[in-house]
Amino acid sequence: ETGVTQTPRHLVMGMTNKKSLKCEQHLGHNAMYWYKQSAKKPLELMFVYNFKEQTENNSVPSRFSPECPNSSHLFLHLHTLQPEDSALYLCASSQGWTGPNTEAFFGQGTRLTVV
Amino acid sequence: AQTVTQSQPEMSVQEAETVTLSCTYDTSESDYYLFWYKQPPSRQMILVIRQEAYKQQNATENRFSVNFQKAAKSFSLKISDSQLGDAAMYFCAYRSADSNYQLIWGAGTKLIIKP
């Protein structure tokens, strides 16, 4: 049990499809994050939510739409994606937003393939 | 802007031997945190060790230790008595101490353990 659970583990979708990635954390954390991990590139922070409020949006295209209904759940809605969006999408959570104890706990990721 | 560089795309070590993974970073800040994360084939990112820049003492966690050289902006990870389970991607990451949560990641080093 990792504390941060992501579903699905794998997803193949066409460019015209609409799908959603789900993340759930059981750690009582207040901040949640979406990262994109592409091969041979550093992790890219996409979105940050703190107490359900979006606090970061790192110039992510609008075809990615996050949703945070409560502090335990985070979604990433996908529509009209491009093949270059194929990557591993990682969700993470942390106790706080700032300060020394903002250690991030990660889920196992969703491997997304856009065809 | 801060950057993190891992110059070794891949490293290999014989089981039970010691290996050192390199990480350098660039920052103008004096207070920050440095991390090493491990990502095994299961894809979950796991925190290995953390170093606070204001602490001169190098962090250690069992077989894992760091060599933190603040002036040189170097943060290497030493793994002693390497085990097959240590095989993974290792990522170095930086976070400012006085701003909101934003991890800056290196591109990773793939560690191969030879039996």
CSV table of C-alpha atoms in Angstrom, one decimal:
chain,number,residue,atom,x,y,z
A,1,GLU,CA,0.0,0.0,0.0
A,2,THR,CA,1.7,3.1,-1.2
A,3,GLY,CA,-0.6,5.7,0.2
A,4,VAL,CA,-1.1,7.3,-3.2
A,5,THR,CA,-3.1,5.2,-5.7
A,6,GLN,CA,-3.4,6.0,-9.4
A,7,THR,CA,-5.8,4.4,-11.9
A,8,PRO,CA,-5.6,3.2,-14.5
A,9,ARG,CA,-2.0,1.9,-14.6
A,10,HIS,CA,-2.1,1.9,-18.4
A,11,LEU,CA,-4.2,3.8,-20.9
A,12,VAL,CA,-4.2,3.8,-24.7
A,13,MET,CA,-6.4,6.4,-26.3
A,14,GLY,CA,-7.0,7.9,-29.7
A,15,MET,CA,-6.5,11.6,-30.4
A,16,THR,CA,-10.3,12.2,-30.4
A,17,ASN,CA,-11.0,10.4,-27.2
A,18,LYS,CA,-11.8,11.8,-23.8
A,19,LYS,CA,-10.4,10.0,-20.7
A,20,SER,CA,-9.6,10.8,-17.1
A,21,LEU,CA,-6.8,9.8,-14.8
A,22,LYS,CA,-7.6,9.4,-11.2
A,23,CYS,CA,-5.4,9.8,-8.1
A,24,GLU,CA,-6.3,9.1,-4.5
A,25,GLN,CA,-4.2,9.6,-1.4
A,26,HIS,CA,-4.9,8.1,2.0
A,27,LEU,CA,-2.2,10.0,3.9
A,28,GLY,CA,-4.2,13.0,5.1
A,29,HIS,CA,-2.1,15.3,2.9
A,30,ASN,CA,-3.3,18.8,1.9
A,31,ALA,CA,-1.4,19.2,-1.4
A,32,MET,CA,-1.5,17.2,-4.5
A,33,TYR,CA,0.4,17.3,-7.8
A,34,TRP,CA,0.4,16.1,-11.3
A,35,TYR,CA,3.8,15.4,-13.0
A,36,LYS,CA,4.6,14.4,-16.5
A,37,GLN,CA,7.6,12.0,-17.0
A,38,SER,CA,8.9,11.6,-20.6
A,39,ALA,CA,11.8,9.4,-21.5
A,40,LYS,CA,15.2,10.9,-20.9
A,41,LYS,CA,13.8,14.1,-19.6
A,42,PRO,CA,13.4,15.6,-16.1
A,43,LEU,CA,10.0,15.3,-14.5
A,44,GLU,CA,7.8,18.2,-15.4
A,45,LEU,CA,5.4,19.7,-12.8
A,46,MET,CA,2.0,20.2,-14.4
A,47,PHE,CA,-0.4,21.2,-11.7
A,48,VAL,CA,-0.5,21.8,-8.0
A,49,TYR,CA,-3.5,21.9,-5.7
A,50,ASN,CA,-3.3,23.0,-2.1
A,51,PHE,CA,-6.4,22.6,0.0
A,52,LYS,CA,-8.4,21.9,-3.2
A,53,GLU,CA,-7.3,25.2,-4.7
A,54,GLN,CA,-5.1,25.2,-7.8
A,55,THR,CA,-1.9,27.1,-7.0
A,56,GLU,CA,0.3,26.2,-10.0
A,57,ASN,CA,-0.3,25.7,-13.7
A,58,ASN,CA,3.0,25.4,-15.5
A,59,SER,CA,1.8,26.5,-18.9
A,60,VAL,CA,0.1,23.2,-19.5
A,61,PRO,CA,-2.1,23.0,-22.7
A,62,SER,CA,-5.8,23.2,-22.2
A,63,ARG,CA,-6.3,19.7,-23.5
A,64,PHE,CA,-5.2,18.7,-19.9
A,65,SER,CA,-7.8,19.7,-17.4
A,66,PRO,CA,-7.3,19.0,-13.7
A,67,GLU,CA,-10.0,18.6,-11.1
A,68,CYS,CA,-9.6,18.4,-7.3
A,69,PRO,CA,-13.0,17.8,-5.6
A,70,ASN,CA,-11.4,17.3,-2.2
A,71,SER,CA,-8.0,17.0,-0.6
A,72,SER,CA,-7.9,13.3,-1.1
A,73,HIS,CA,-8.8,13.1,-4.8
A,74,LEU,CA,-7.2,14.5,-7.9
A,75,PHE,CA,-8.2,14.0,-11.5
A,76,LEU,CA,-6.6,14.8,-14.9
A,77,HIS,CA,-9.2,15.0,-17.7
A,78,LEU,CA,-7.7,14.4,-21.1
A,79,HIS,CA,-9.2,15.4,-24.5
A,80,THR,CA,-7.9,15.7,-28.1
A,81,LEU,CA,-4.4,14.7,-27.0
A,82,GLN,CA,-1.4,14.5,-29.3
A,83,PRO,CA,1.0,11.6,-29.8
A,84,GLU,CA,3.7,13.7,-28.0
A,85,ASP,CA,1.5,13.6,-24.9
A,86,SER,CA,2.4,9.9,-24.5
A,87,ALA,CA,4.2,9.7,-21.2
A,88,LEU,CA,4.1,8.5,-17.6
A,89,TYR,CA,1.8,10.7,-15.6
A,90,LEU,CA,2.7,10.7,-11.9
A,91,CYS,CA,0.5,11.9,-9.0
A,92,ALA,CA,2.1,13.0,-5.7
A,93,SER,CA,0.9,14.4,-2.4
A,94,SER,CA,2.5,16.2,0.5
A,95,GLN,CA,1.5,17.3,3.9
A,96,GLY,CA,1.9,21.0,3.2
A,97,TRP,CA,2.6,23.5,0.5
A,98,THR,CA,5.7,25.1,2.0
A,99,GLY,CA,8.1,24.5,4.7
A,100,PRO,CA,10.7,21.8,5.4
A,101,ASN,CA,8.3,18.8,5.7
A,102,THR,CA,6.8,19.0,2.2
A,103,GLU,CA,8.2,15.6,1.3
A,104,ALA,CA,6.3,14.3,-1.8
A,105,PHE,CA,4.8,10.8,-1.8
A,106,PHE,CA,4.2,9.4,-5.3
A,107,GLY,CA,1.8,7.0,-6.9
A,108,GLN,CA,2.9,4.4,-9.4
A,109,GLY,CA,1.8,6.4,-12.4
A,110,THR,CA,-0.4,6.0,-15.4
A,111,ARG,CA,1.4,5.0,-18.6
A,112,LEU,CA,-0.4,6.9,-21.3
A,113,THR,CA,-0.1,6.1,-25.0
A,114,VAL,CA,-1.8,8.4,-27.5
A,115,VAL,CA,-2.4,6.7,-30.9
B,1,ALA,CA,16.6,29.7,-12.5
B,2,GLN,CA,17.8,26.6,-10.7
B,3,THR,CA,19.0,23.6,-12.7
B,4,VAL,CA,19.9,20.1,-11.7
B,5,THR,CA,22.3,18.0,-13.8
B,6,GLN,CA,23.0,14.3,-13.6
B,7,SER,CA,25.9,13.6,-16.0
B,8,GLN,CA,25.7,9.8,-15.9
B,9,PRO,CA,22.8,8.4,-17.9
B,10,GLU,CA,23.7,4.9,-16.8
B,11,MET,CA,25.9,3.2,-14.2
B,12,SER,CA,26.6,-0.4,-13.4
B,13,VAL,CA,28.1,-2.0,-10.3
B,14,GLN,CA,28.8,-5.5,-9.1
B,15,GLU,CA,26.5,-6.8,-6.3
B,16,ALA,CA,28.0,-6.0,-2.9
B,17,GLU,CA,30.2,-3.3,-4.3
B,18,THR,CA,29.9,0.5,-3.8
B,19,VAL,CA,28.7,2.9,-6.4
B,20,THR,CA,28.5,6.7,-6.5
B,21,LEU,CA,26.0,8.6,-8.5
B,22,SER,CA,26.7,12.3,-9.4
B,23,CYS,CA,24.5,15.3,-9.2
B,24,THR,CA,25.4,19.0,-9.6
B,25,TYR,CA,23.0,21.9,-9.4
B,26,ASP,CA,23.0,25.6,-10.0
B,27,THR,CA,21.4,28.1,-7.7
B,28,SER,CA,21.9,31.5,-6.3
B,29,GLU,CA,20.0,30.7,-3.1
B,30,SER,CA,21.7,29.8,0.2
B,31,ASP,CA,18.9,27.8,1.8
B,32,TYR,CA,17.4,24.8,0.0
B,33,TYR,CA,16.8,21.1,0.1
B,34,LEU,CA,18.3,18.3,-2.0
B,35,PHE,CA,16.8,14.9,-2.6
B,36,TRP,CA,17.6,11.6,-4.1
B,37,TYR,CA,14.6,9.6,-5.4
B,38,LYS,CA,14.6,6.0,-6.6
B,39,GLN,CA,12.2,4.8,-9.3
B,40,PRO,CA,12.2,1.0,-9.7
B,41,PRO,CA,10.5,-0.8,-12.5
B,42,SER,CA,7.3,-0.6,-10.5
B,43,ARG,CA,7.5,3.2,-11.5
B,44,GLN,CA,6.7,4.5,-8.0
B,45,MET,CA,9.1,7.3,-7.1
B,46,ILE,CA,10.5,6.6,-3.6
B,47,LEU,CA,12.4,9.1,-1.5
B,48,VAL,CA,15.9,7.7,-0.7
B,49,ILE,CA,17.6,10.5,1.2
B,50,ARG,CA,17.2,14.2,1.9
B,51,GLN,CA,19.8,16.9,2.7
B,52,GLU,CA,19.1,20.4,4.1
B,53,ALA,CA,21.6,22.9,2.8
B,54,TYR,CA,22.1,24.6,6.1
B,55,LYS,CA,23.3,21.3,7.7
B,56,GLN,CA,27.0,20.6,7.1
B,57,GLN,CA,26.7,17.0,8.1
B,58,ASN,CA,26.1,14.6,5.3
B,59,ALA,CA,22.8,12.7,5.5
B,60,THR,CA,22.9,8.9,5.8
B,61,GLU,CA,20.2,6.3,5.6
B,62,ASN,CA,21.5,2.8,6.2
B,63,ARG,CA,23.5,1.9,3.0
B,64,PHE,CA,22.8,5.2,1.4
B,65,SER,CA,24.8,8.3,2.1
B,66,VAL,CA,25.5,11.6,0.4
B,67,ASN,CA,28.5,13.7,-0.2
B,68,PHE,CA,27.2,17.3,-0.1
B,69,GLN,CA,29.7,19.9,-1.2
B,70,LYS,CA,27.8,23.2,-1.0
B,71,ALA,CA,30.5,25.4,-2.4
B,72,ALA,CA,30.9,23.1,-5.4
B,73,LYS,CA,27.2,22.7,-5.7
B,74,SER,CA,27.6,18.9,-5.8
B,75,PHE,CA,25.3,16.3,-4.2
B,76,SER,CA,26.4,12.7,-4.9
B,77,LEU,CA,24.8,9.6,-3.7
B,78,LYS,CA,26.9,6.7,-2.4
B,79,ILE,CA,25.3,3.2,-2.3
B,80,SER,CA,27.3,0.7,-0.2
B,81,ASP,CA,26.9,-3.1,-0.4
B,82,SER,CA,24.8,-2.8,-3.6
B,83,GLN,CA,21.9,-5.2,-3.7
B,84,LEU,CA,19.9,-6.4,-6.7
B,85,GLY,CA,16.9,-4.5,-5.3
B,86,ASP,CA,18.8,-1.3,-5.8
B,87,ALA,CA,18.5,-1.5,-9.5
B,88,ALA,CA,16.4,1.5,-10.6
B,89,MET,CA,16.4,5.0,-12.0
B,90,TYR,CA,17.8,7.5,-9.5
B,91,PHE,CA,16.8,11.1,-9.7
B,92,CYS,CA,18.4,14.1,-8.0
B,93,ALA,CA,16.0,17.0,-7.1
B,94,TYR,CA,16.3,20.5,-5.7
B,95,ARG,CA,13.8,22.6,-3.8
B,96,SER,CA,14.1,26.1,-2.6
B,97,ALA,CA,13.5,26.5,1.2
B,98,ASP,CA,11.6,29.8,1.0
B,99,SER,CA,9.3,29.4,-1.9
B,100,ASN,CA,6.3,27.3,-2.7
B,101,TYR,CA,6.8,23.7,-3.4
B,102,GLN,CA,8.5,23.2,-6.7
B,103,LEU,CA,10.9,20.3,-7.2
B,104,ILE,CA,13.6,20.8,-9.9
B,105,TRP,CA,14.6,17.4,-11.2
B,106,GLY,CA,17.6,16.0,-12.9
B,107,ALA,CA,17.2,13.7,-15.9
B,108,GLY,CA,18.1,10.6,-13.9
B,109,THR,CA,20.7,7.8,-13.8
B,110,LYS,CA,19.9,4.2,-14.5
B,111,LEU,CA,21.6,2.0,-12.0
B,112,ILE,CA,22.3,-1.6,-13.1
B,113,ILE,CA,23.4,-4.2,-10.5
B,114,LYS,CA,25.4,-7.1,-11.8
B,115,PRO,CA,24.9,-10.4,-9.9
